[in-house]
Amino acid sequence: MKSWGVIVFLVALAGVQVFADDAAFIENARSPARIVSGWEAEEGQIPWQLSLRMVDSTGAVSSCGGSIIHPEWGLTAAHCTANRVTMVLRAGAVSLLRPELIFETFEYFNHPLYIDAIAASKVQPHDIAILKFQRTITFSDRVQPIRVQNSLEKDRNYNGVRLEASGWGRTWTDGAAPENLQWVYLSGDSNEFCRSAYNGSSIIVDSTICASAYNVTSQSTCQGDSGGPLVELEEDGKYTLVGVTSFVSARGCHVDMPAGFIRPGYYHDWILEVTGINFDWVPEPGM
C-alpha cells in the first residue's frame, strides 16, 4: 500500500502558494488535478450543489463548492470561508453561466474548533462552515436541499459503500476550471485505512470520512471542489450528505490515495445552535 503523509487543500486559490509542515494547497500537488474520471452532470441531477466565489480583504478571489440544506442555509468547508469578506453563490447550475439563482452573502459561521488564523497554511479537522444566505431561496426542479447525515450514523464505517462527489474543480492543475458541473463515483474507506494511508496523520479524526477511487484509480475530488458534497443514495431512495469535501494527498488528486471529507453528522448540536433548526433525523424502520 502506498503511504504518503502530506495533505493538500481542495480550494482553488488565485496565485497563492503557502506551505506548512504537513499540509499545502492543491496548487502544490505534483500531479494533474481535477474531479477525475467522472462525468458531466445533467440539469437537475445535483440540485443541492452550490458554487461559491469568495473574496478576501485584499480582493483576491477563490472558488469552492457547497450544499443547500434549507431555504436560508448551506454547508461548506471552513477553509473556504475563513477570512473572507463576501462571497457570491450560484444555485441551480450545471453551467456556471446559466445558474437559476445568483446572490451574495457575507455571513458565515466556521466551527468554533476550526482556527481561522491558520486556515491559509494548515489543513485542520472540523473543516466545516455554515452559510447564511441573506435571503430565502425558492426551491424548484433545479434547486433543492439535501438531507444531512444523521447523528446516529456519524460513526458509520463506509468502507466499500458507493458514494458520489461533485464540483467545478479544475480539469488540470493550474489549468482552466470547467464551465459545467462534474460528478464522480467514489468508494468509502474505513477511518483506520485512511489513517494508515496518511501515516497516522492527526488530520484523520473520528469526524473524518475518506473515500477512494470507485473503479478507476484516478477518480477523486480536487482543486476547486472544497466544501462540496459527498453523498450516498440511501435505501429509501433519497440522497444524504455524508461528507463535506476537505483535502487530498499532496501527491496529487489522481493518485491512488483517499480524499478526505468532514462528517456533518458530528455537528448537529452546533448547527442547531447557529441556525435554530434541528437537521437531525431518525431513519424509518427497515432502512
Coordinates of C-alpha atoms in Angstrom, one line a residue:
M1 CA 0.0 0.0 0.0
K2 CA 1.2 3.5 -0.8
S3 CA 1.7 5.7 2.2
W4 CA 2.1 9.5 1.9
G5 CA 1.5 11.8 4.8
V6 CA 1.3 15.2 3.2
I7 CA -2.2 16.6 2.7
V8 CA -3.5 19.5 0.5
F9 CA -6.5 21.7 0.4
L10 CA -9.0 21.4 -2.5
V11 CA -9.8 25.1 -2.6
A12 CA -9.0 26.9 -5.8
L13 CA -7.0 30.0 -5.0
A14 CA -5.8 32.7 -7.3
G15 CA -2.0 32.9 -7.3
V16 CA -1.4 31.8 -3.7
Q17 CA 1.1 29.1 -2.6
V18 CA 1.5 28.6 1.1
F19 CA 3.4 25.7 2.7
A20 CA 3.1 24.2 6.1
D21 CA 4.8 21.3 7.9
D22 CA 2.1 18.7 7.0
A23 CA -0.2 20.5 4.6
A24 CA -0.2 22.6 1.4
F25 CA -2.7 23.9 -1.1
I26 CA -3.7 21.8 -4.0
E27 CA -1.7 24.0 -6.4
N28 CA 1.4 22.5 -4.9
A29 CA 0.5 18.9 -5.7
R30 CA 2.9 17.5 -8.2
S31 CA 0.3 15.7 -10.4
P32 CA -2.7 16.5 -12.6
A33 CA -5.7 17.8 -10.7
R34 CA -9.4 17.6 -11.3
I35 CA -12.6 15.7 -10.5
V36 CA -11.0 13.0 -12.5
S37 CA -12.6 10.2 -14.4
G38 CA -16.1 11.4 -13.7
W39 CA -18.9 12.7 -15.8
E40 CA -20.7 16.0 -16.7
A41 CA -23.9 16.4 -14.6
E42 CA -27.3 16.8 -16.2
E43 CA -29.8 19.6 -15.4
G44 CA -31.4 19.0 -12.1
Q45 CA -29.2 15.9 -11.3
I46 CA -27.5 17.6 -8.3
P47 CA -29.9 20.3 -7.2
W48 CA -28.3 20.8 -3.8
Q49 CA -24.9 21.8 -5.3
L50 CA -23.7 25.4 -4.7
S51 CA -20.9 27.3 -6.4
L52 CA -19.0 29.8 -4.2
R53 CA -16.8 32.6 -5.3
M54 CA -15.2 34.1 -2.2
V55 CA -13.4 37.4 -1.9
D56 CA -10.8 38.3 0.9
S57 CA -9.8 41.7 2.2
T58 CA -7.1 42.1 -0.5
G59 CA -9.7 41.5 -3.3
A60 CA -8.3 38.0 -4.1
V61 CA -11.0 35.6 -5.4
S62 CA -11.1 31.9 -4.9
S63 CA -13.7 29.2 -5.5
C64 CA -15.3 26.4 -3.7
G65 CA -18.5 24.2 -3.6
G66 CA -21.2 23.9 -1.0
S67 CA -24.6 22.2 -0.3
I68 CA -28.1 23.6 0.2
I69 CA -29.7 22.2 3.4
H70 CA -32.5 24.8 3.9
P71 CA -34.0 27.8 2.0
E72 CA -31.8 30.0 4.1
W73 CA -28.8 27.9 5.0
G74 CA -26.0 25.9 3.4
L75 CA -22.9 23.9 4.3
T76 CA -19.3 24.3 3.0
A77 CA -15.7 23.9 4.2
A78 CA -14.3 26.3 6.8
H79 CA -11.1 26.8 4.9
C80 CA -13.3 28.2 2.0
T81 CA -14.9 30.9 4.2
A82 CA -12.1 31.7 6.7
N83 CA -11.0 35.3 6.5
R84 CA -13.3 36.0 3.5
V85 CA -15.3 39.3 3.5
T86 CA -18.0 38.3 1.0
M87 CA -19.0 35.6 -1.5
V88 CA -21.2 35.1 -4.5
L89 CA -23.3 31.9 -4.5
R90 CA -24.8 30.2 -7.5
A91 CA -27.6 27.6 -7.2
G92 CA -29.4 25.5 -9.7
A93 CA -26.4 25.5 -12.1
V94 CA -24.9 22.9 -14.3
S95 CA -23.2 25.6 -16.4
L96 CA -21.9 28.4 -14.3
L97 CA -23.0 30.8 -17.0
R98 CA -26.7 29.7 -16.5
P99 CA -27.5 29.4 -12.8
E100 CA -31.1 29.5 -11.7
L101 CA -30.1 31.7 -8.8
I102 CA -27.1 34.0 -8.1
F103 CA -26.8 36.0 -4.9
E104 CA -24.3 37.5 -2.5
T105 CA -23.7 36.8 1.2
F106 CA -21.2 37.9 3.8
E107 CA -22.4 35.8 6.7
Y108 CA -20.9 32.5 7.6
F109 CA -20.1 30.5 10.8
N110 CA -17.0 28.4 10.9
H111 CA -16.9 25.7 13.5
P112 CA -15.5 27.0 16.8
L113 CA -12.7 24.4 16.9
Y114 CA -11.5 25.5 13.5
I115 CA -8.7 28.1 13.7
D116 CA -9.3 30.8 11.1
A117 CA -5.9 32.4 11.7
I118 CA -4.0 29.4 10.3
A119 CA -6.6 28.4 7.6
A120 CA -4.3 29.6 4.8
S121 CA -1.4 27.4 5.8
K122 CA -2.6 24.2 7.5
V123 CA -5.2 21.6 6.9
Q124 CA -7.3 21.1 10.1
P125 CA -10.1 18.8 11.4
H126 CA -13.6 20.4 11.9
D127 CA -13.3 21.9 8.5
I128 CA -17.0 22.8 8.2
A129 CA -18.9 26.1 7.9
I130 CA -22.5 27.2 7.8
L131 CA -23.6 29.7 5.2
K132 CA -26.4 32.2 5.8
F133 CA -28.0 33.1 2.5
Q134 CA -29.3 36.6 3.4
R135 CA -32.5 35.6 1.5
T136 CA -35.0 32.8 1.3
I137 CA -34.5 30.8 -1.8
T138 CA -37.4 29.2 -3.7
F139 CA -37.0 25.5 -4.5
S140 CA -37.5 24.1 -8.0
D141 CA -36.5 21.1 -10.0
R142 CA -33.0 22.6 -10.2
V143 CA -32.7 23.9 -6.7
Q144 CA -33.4 21.5 -3.7
P145 CA -31.9 20.9 -0.3
I146 CA -30.2 17.7 0.7
R147 CA -30.7 15.7 3.8
V148 CA -27.8 15.9 6.3
Q149 CA -26.2 12.8 7.7
N150 CA -28.0 12.0 11.0
S151 CA -26.1 11.7 14.3
L152 CA -27.0 8.0 14.7
E153 CA -24.7 7.3 11.7
K154 CA -21.9 9.7 12.4
D155 CA -19.5 6.9 13.2
R156 CA -20.7 4.5 10.4
N157 CA -18.0 2.6 8.6
Y158 CA -18.4 3.5 5.0
N159 CA -15.9 1.0 3.7
G160 CA -16.9 -0.2 0.3
V161 CA -20.0 2.0 0.1
R162 CA -20.6 3.7 -3.2
L163 CA -20.6 7.5 -2.8
E164 CA -20.8 10.4 -5.2
A165 CA -18.8 13.7 -5.2
S166 CA -19.4 16.7 -7.4
G167 CA -18.0 20.1 -8.2
W168 CA -16.5 22.6 -10.6
G169 CA -12.9 21.7 -9.7
R170 CA -10.2 22.4 -12.2
T171 CA -9.6 19.9 -15.0
W172 CA -5.8 20.2 -14.6
T173 CA -3.5 21.6 -12.0
D174 CA -3.3 25.4 -12.6
G175 CA -5.5 24.9 -15.7
A176 CA -8.9 26.1 -16.6
A177 CA -11.9 25.2 -14.4
P178 CA -14.8 23.5 -16.2
E179 CA -17.9 25.5 -17.0
N180 CA -20.1 22.5 -16.4
L181 CA -20.6 20.7 -13.1
Q182 CA -18.8 17.3 -12.9
W183 CA -19.5 14.3 -10.7
V184 CA -17.8 11.0 -9.9
Y185 CA -18.4 7.8 -8.0
L186 CA -16.1 7.1 -5.0
S187 CA -15.8 4.2 -2.7
G188 CA -15.9 4.8 1.0
D189 CA -12.9 3.8 3.2
S190 CA -12.7 3.0 6.9
N191 CA -11.0 5.6 9.0
E192 CA -8.4 3.0 10.0
F193 CA -7.4 2.5 6.4
C194 CA -7.3 6.3 5.9
R195 CA -5.1 6.9 8.9
S196 CA -2.7 4.3 7.7
A197 CA -2.6 5.8 4.2
Y198 CA -1.7 9.1 5.7
N199 CA 0.9 7.7 8.1
G200 CA -1.3 8.2 11.2
S201 CA -1.8 11.9 10.5
S202 CA -3.7 13.8 13.2
I203 CA -5.9 15.3 10.4
I204 CA -7.8 11.9 10.3
V205 CA -10.1 12.1 13.3
D206 CA -13.4 10.5 14.1
S207 CA -15.4 13.2 12.3
T208 CA -13.4 12.5 9.1
I209 CA -14.8 10.3 6.3
C210 CA -12.4 9.2 3.5
A211 CA -13.2 7.9 0.0
S212 CA -11.0 6.5 -2.8
A213 CA -11.5 5.7 -6.5
Y214 CA -14.5 3.5 -7.2
N215 CA -13.5 1.6 -10.3
V216 CA -10.8 3.7 -11.9
T217 CA -7.7 4.6 -9.8
S218 CA -7.7 8.2 -10.9
Q219 CA -11.2 9.0 -9.6
S220 CA -11.2 11.8 -7.0
T221 CA -12.1 15.3 -6.0
C222 CA -9.6 18.1 -6.5
Q223 CA -8.8 21.8 -6.8
G224 CA -11.9 24.0 -6.6
D225 CA -14.1 21.1 -5.2
S226 CA -13.6 22.1 -1.5
G227 CA -16.8 22.4 0.5
G228 CA -18.8 20.5 -2.0
P229 CA -21.0 17.4 -1.3
L230 CA -20.1 13.8 -0.8
V231 CA -23.4 12.0 -0.9
E232 CA -24.9 8.5 -0.6
L233 CA -28.1 7.2 -2.2
E234 CA -29.8 5.6 0.7
E235 CA -32.2 2.6 0.8
D236 CA -35.2 4.9 1.0
G237 CA -34.3 6.3 -2.4
K238 CA -33.1 9.7 -1.0
Y239 CA -29.7 11.2 -1.1
T240 CA -27.9 12.1 2.1
L241 CA -25.0 14.4 2.6
V242 CA -22.4 12.3 4.3
G243 CA -19.3 14.4 3.8
V244 CA -18.0 18.0 3.1
T245 CA -15.0 18.0 0.8
S246 CA -11.8 18.9 2.6
F247 CA -8.4 17.6 1.4
V248 CA -6.4 15.2 -0.7
S249 CA -2.8 13.9 -0.8
A250 CA -0.1 16.3 -1.8
R251 CA 1.0 13.7 -4.4
G252 CA -2.0 14.8 -6.5
C253 CA -5.7 14.2 -7.0
H254 CA -5.5 11.3 -9.4
V255 CA -3.1 9.1 -7.4
D256 CA -4.4 6.1 -5.7
M257 CA -4.9 7.8 -2.3
P258 CA -8.1 8.5 -0.2
A259 CA -9.6 12.0 -0.3
G260 CA -10.8 13.4 3.0
F261 CA -14.2 14.8 3.9
I262 CA -16.0 16.1 7.1
R263 CA -18.9 14.1 8.5
P264 CA -21.7 16.6 9.1
G265 CA -23.5 14.1 11.5
Y266 CA -21.0 15.1 14.2
Y267 CA -22.1 18.7 14.2
H268 CA -25.9 18.7 14.7
D269 CA -25.7 20.4 18.1
W270 CA -23.6 23.2 16.7
I271 CA -25.8 23.6 13.5
L272 CA -28.9 23.8 15.8
E273 CA -27.2 26.4 17.9
V274 CA -26.3 28.6 14.9
T275 CA -29.5 28.1 12.8
G276 CA -32.1 27.4 15.4
I277 CA -33.1 24.4 13.2
N278 CA -32.8 20.7 14.0
F279 CA -31.5 19.0 10.9
D280 CA -31.1 15.7 12.7
W281 CA -33.5 12.8 11.8
V282 CA -34.2 9.2 12.7
P283 CA -34.2 6.6 9.9
E284 CA -37.5 4.8 9.3
P285 CA -37.7 1.2 10.4
G286 CA -36.1 -1.1 7.8
M287 CA -33.6 1.4 6.5

